[in-house]
Short mmCIF file of C-alpha atoms and ligand atoms in Angstrom, two decimals:
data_model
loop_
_atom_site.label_atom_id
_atom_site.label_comp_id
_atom_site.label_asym_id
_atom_site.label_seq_id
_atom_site.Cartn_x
_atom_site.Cartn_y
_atom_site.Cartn_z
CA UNK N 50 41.22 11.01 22.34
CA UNK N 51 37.50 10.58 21.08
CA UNK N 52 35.03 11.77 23.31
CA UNK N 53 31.06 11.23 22.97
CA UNK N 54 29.13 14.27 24.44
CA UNK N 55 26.04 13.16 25.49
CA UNK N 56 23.48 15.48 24.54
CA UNK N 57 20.49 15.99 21.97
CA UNK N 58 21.32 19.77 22.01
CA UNK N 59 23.21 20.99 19.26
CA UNK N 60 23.48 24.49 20.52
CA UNK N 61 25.64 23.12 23.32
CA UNK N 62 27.52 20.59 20.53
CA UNK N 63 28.43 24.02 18.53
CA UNK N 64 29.79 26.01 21.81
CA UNK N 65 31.49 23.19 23.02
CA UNK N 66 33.28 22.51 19.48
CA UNK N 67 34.53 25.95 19.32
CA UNK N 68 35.99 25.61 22.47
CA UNK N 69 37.93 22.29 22.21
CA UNK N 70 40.60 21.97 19.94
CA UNK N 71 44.03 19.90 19.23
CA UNK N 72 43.71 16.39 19.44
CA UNK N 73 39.78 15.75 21.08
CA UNK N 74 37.91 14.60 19.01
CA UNK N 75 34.41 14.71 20.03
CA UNK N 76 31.71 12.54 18.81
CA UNK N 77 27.93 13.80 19.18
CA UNK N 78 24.80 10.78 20.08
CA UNK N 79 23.60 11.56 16.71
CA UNK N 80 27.27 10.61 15.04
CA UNK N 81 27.66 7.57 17.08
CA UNK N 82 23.96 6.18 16.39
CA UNK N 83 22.72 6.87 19.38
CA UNK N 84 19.20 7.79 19.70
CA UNK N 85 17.49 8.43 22.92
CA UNK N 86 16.36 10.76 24.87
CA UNK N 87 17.96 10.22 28.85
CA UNK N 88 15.16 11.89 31.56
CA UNK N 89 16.62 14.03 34.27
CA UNK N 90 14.57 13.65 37.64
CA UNK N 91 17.08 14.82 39.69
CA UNK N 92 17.11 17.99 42.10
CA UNK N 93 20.71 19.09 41.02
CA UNK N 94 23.03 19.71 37.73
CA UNK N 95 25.46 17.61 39.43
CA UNK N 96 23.02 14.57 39.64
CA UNK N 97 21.13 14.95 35.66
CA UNK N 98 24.41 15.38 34.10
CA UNK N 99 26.03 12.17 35.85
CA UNK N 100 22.78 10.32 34.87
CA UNK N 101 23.69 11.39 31.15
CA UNK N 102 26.98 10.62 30.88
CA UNK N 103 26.49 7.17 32.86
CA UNK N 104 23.71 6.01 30.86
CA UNK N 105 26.13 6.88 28.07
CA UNK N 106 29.08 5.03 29.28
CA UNK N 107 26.65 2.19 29.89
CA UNK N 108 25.52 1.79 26.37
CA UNK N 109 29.22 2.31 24.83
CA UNK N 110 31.77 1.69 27.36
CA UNK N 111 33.69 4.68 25.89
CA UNK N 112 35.25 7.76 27.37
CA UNK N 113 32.22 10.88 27.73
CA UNK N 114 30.81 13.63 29.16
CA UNK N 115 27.97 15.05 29.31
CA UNK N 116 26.94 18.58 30.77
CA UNK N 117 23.36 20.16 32.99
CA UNK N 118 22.89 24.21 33.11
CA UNK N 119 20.92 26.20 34.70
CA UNK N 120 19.59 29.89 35.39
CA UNK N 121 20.02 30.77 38.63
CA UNK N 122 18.03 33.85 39.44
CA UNK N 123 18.84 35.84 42.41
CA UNK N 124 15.43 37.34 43.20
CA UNK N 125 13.46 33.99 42.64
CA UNK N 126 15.54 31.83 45.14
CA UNK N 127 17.91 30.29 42.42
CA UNK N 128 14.95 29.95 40.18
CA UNK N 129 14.23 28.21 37.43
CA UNK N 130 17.92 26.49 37.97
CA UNK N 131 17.57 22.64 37.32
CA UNK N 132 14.41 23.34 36.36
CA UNK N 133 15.05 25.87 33.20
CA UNK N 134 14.10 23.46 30.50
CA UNK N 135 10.65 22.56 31.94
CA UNK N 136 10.09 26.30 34.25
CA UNK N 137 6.71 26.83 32.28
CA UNK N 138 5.69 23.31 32.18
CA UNK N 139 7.14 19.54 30.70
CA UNK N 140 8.08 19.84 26.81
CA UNK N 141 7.71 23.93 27.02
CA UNK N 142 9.11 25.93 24.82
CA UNK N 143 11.66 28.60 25.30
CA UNK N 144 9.07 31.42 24.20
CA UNK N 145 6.92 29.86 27.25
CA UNK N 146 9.74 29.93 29.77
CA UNK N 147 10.99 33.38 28.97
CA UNK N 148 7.28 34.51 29.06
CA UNK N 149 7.04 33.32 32.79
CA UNK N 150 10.41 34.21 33.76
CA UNK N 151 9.46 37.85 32.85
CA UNK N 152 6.56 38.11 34.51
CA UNK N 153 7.99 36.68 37.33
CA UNK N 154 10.46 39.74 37.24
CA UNK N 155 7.67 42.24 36.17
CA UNK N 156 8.80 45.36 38.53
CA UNK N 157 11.51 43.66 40.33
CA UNK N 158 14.85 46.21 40.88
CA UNK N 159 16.69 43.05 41.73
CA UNK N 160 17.25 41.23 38.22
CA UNK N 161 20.75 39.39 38.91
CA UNK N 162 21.07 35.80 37.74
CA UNK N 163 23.66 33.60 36.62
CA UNK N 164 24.23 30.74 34.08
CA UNK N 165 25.48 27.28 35.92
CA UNK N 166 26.99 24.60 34.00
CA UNK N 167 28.22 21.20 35.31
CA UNK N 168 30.46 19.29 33.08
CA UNK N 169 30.20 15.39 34.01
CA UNK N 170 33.35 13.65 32.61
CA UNK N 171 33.95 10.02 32.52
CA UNK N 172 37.18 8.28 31.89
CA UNK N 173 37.32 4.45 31.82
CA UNK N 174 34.01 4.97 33.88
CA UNK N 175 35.36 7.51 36.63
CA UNK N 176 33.88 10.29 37.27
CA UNK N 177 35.35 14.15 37.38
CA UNK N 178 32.69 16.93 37.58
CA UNK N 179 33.63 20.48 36.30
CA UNK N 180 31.20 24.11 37.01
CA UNK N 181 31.43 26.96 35.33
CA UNK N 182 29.46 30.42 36.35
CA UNK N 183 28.65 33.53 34.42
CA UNK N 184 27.07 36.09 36.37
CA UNK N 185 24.97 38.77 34.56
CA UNK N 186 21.09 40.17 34.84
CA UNK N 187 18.03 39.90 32.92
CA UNK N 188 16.42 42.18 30.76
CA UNK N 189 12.95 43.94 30.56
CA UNK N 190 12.37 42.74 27.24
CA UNK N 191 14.00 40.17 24.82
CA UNK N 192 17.04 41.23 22.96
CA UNK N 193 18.62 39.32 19.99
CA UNK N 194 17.97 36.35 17.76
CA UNK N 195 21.18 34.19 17.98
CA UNK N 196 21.63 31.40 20.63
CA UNK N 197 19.02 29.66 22.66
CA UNK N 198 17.11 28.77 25.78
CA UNK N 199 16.90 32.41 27.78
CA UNK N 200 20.14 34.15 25.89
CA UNK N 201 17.91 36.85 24.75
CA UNK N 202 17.01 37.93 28.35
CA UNK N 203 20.59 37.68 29.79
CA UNK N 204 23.19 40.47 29.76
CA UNK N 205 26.65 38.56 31.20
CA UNK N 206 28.21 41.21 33.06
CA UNK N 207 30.86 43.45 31.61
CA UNK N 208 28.85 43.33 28.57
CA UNK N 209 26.28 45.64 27.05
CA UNK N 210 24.62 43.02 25.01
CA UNK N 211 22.48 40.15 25.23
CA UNK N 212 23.76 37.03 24.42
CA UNK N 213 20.96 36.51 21.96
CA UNK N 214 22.50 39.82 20.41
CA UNK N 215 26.37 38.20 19.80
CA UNK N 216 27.78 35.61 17.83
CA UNK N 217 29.03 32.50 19.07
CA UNK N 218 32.84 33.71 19.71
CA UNK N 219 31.28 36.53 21.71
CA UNK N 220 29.36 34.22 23.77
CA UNK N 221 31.87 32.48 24.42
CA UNK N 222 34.38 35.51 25.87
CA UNK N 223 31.49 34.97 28.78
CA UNK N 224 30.35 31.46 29.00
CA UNK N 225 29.76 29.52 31.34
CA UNK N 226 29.97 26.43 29.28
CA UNK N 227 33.18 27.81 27.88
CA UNK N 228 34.61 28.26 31.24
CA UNK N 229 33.31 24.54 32.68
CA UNK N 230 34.76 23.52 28.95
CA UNK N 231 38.06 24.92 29.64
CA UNK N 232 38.31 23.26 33.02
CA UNK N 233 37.48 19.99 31.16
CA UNK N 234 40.14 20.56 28.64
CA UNK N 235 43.26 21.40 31.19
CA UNK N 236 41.92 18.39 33.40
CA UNK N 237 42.46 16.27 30.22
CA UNK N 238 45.97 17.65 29.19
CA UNK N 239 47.10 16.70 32.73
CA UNK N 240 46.91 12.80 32.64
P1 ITT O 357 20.63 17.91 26.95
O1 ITT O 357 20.30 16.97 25.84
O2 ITT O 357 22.10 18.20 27.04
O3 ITT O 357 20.04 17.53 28.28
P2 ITT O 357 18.87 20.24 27.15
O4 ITT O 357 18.51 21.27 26.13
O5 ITT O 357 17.78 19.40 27.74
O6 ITT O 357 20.00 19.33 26.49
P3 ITT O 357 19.65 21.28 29.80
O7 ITT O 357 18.71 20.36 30.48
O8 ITT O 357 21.04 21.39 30.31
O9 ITT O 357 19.72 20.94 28.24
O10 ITT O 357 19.15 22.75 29.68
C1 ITT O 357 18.27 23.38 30.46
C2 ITT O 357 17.70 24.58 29.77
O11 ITT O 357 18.46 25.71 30.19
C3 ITT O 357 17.74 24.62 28.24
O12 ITT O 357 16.62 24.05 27.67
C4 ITT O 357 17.75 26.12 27.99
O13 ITT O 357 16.46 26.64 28.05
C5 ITT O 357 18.53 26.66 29.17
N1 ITT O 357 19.95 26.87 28.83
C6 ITT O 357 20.97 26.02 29.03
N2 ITT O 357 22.13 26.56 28.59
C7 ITT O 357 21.80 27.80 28.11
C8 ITT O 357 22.53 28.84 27.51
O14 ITT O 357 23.83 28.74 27.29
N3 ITT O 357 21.87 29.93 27.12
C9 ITT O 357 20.55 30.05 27.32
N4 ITT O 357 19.77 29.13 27.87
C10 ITT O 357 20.40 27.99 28.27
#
């Protein structure tokens, strides 16, 4: 089955590859010549990613999915959550968002957050949403170079590292676009 993700990140495109395997194929925007850039107004993950995928399905009339994450942070009120890409301002940076997400946290004991994904799959233009949750906390300071977005402030629990300080198969032992992935993938093997 050939699935198009929609999604201009290739971060996500690499995680979510390494997760699927057998016979999905998936096809990025880039690789089906699809260029554009889909806004995401909405309050919720649940809402952005379904305006992804639909504009998507729109445009091609094919099978795809796309997927909205969050950081939820305990101690802010589920802060920066839809918000993450945009916390320091429109078209910031990740420096700039870590930057104000730390100082947010400057001297707080309370530093749990978790990762939210929602997975938004269509299939002949019906919907099926999928979450998937890591829990973990964030750090003083940055840690690690690999990844993006906040992974060098967020220590998954059960893990002494950052996820900026593993590889992408040690991400993805804690993911939660692994787990949301996974759900995606069994959903699939059932019809
Ligand atoms: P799309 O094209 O898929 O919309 P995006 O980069 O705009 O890609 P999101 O709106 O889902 O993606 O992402 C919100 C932000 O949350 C993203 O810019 C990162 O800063 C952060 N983020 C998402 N997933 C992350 C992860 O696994 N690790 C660290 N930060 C992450």
């Amino acid at each position: 089955m050939k699935l198009i993700f929609a999604t201009n990140n290739q971060h996500k495109v690499d995680e979510i590859r390494a997760v699927l395997k057998g016979p999905l194929e998936l096809i990025t925007l880039k690789e089906a010549g699809i260029n554009i850039d889909i806004p995401e107004p909405y309050n919720t993950l649940e809402e952005n990613a379904r305006t992804k995928s639909s504009t998507i399905f729109e445009l091609t009339g094919s099978h795809c999915f796309s997927e909205d994450t969050g950081l939820e942070v305990e101690a802010l009120g589920g802060e920066p959550g839809v918000k993450s890409a945009r916390y320091a301002g429109e078209d910031a940076s990740f420096e700039a968002n870590i930057d104000k997400l730390l100082e947010k946290l400057k001297g707080a004991s309370n530093r749990r957050a978790r990762f939210r994904t929602v997975i938004s799959l269509l299939i002949n233009g019906q919907e099926t949403l999928f979450e998937g949750i890591c829990e973990g906390h964030i750090t003083e300071d940055r840690r690690g170079n690999n990844g993006f977005g906040y992974d060098p402030v967020f220590v998954p629990d059960g893990s002494a590292l950052s996820f900026a300080e593993m590889d992408m198969e040690g991400k993805n032992r804690f993911s939660h676009r692994k787990k949301a992935t996974q759900k995606l993938v069994a959903f699939l093997n059932s019809l």
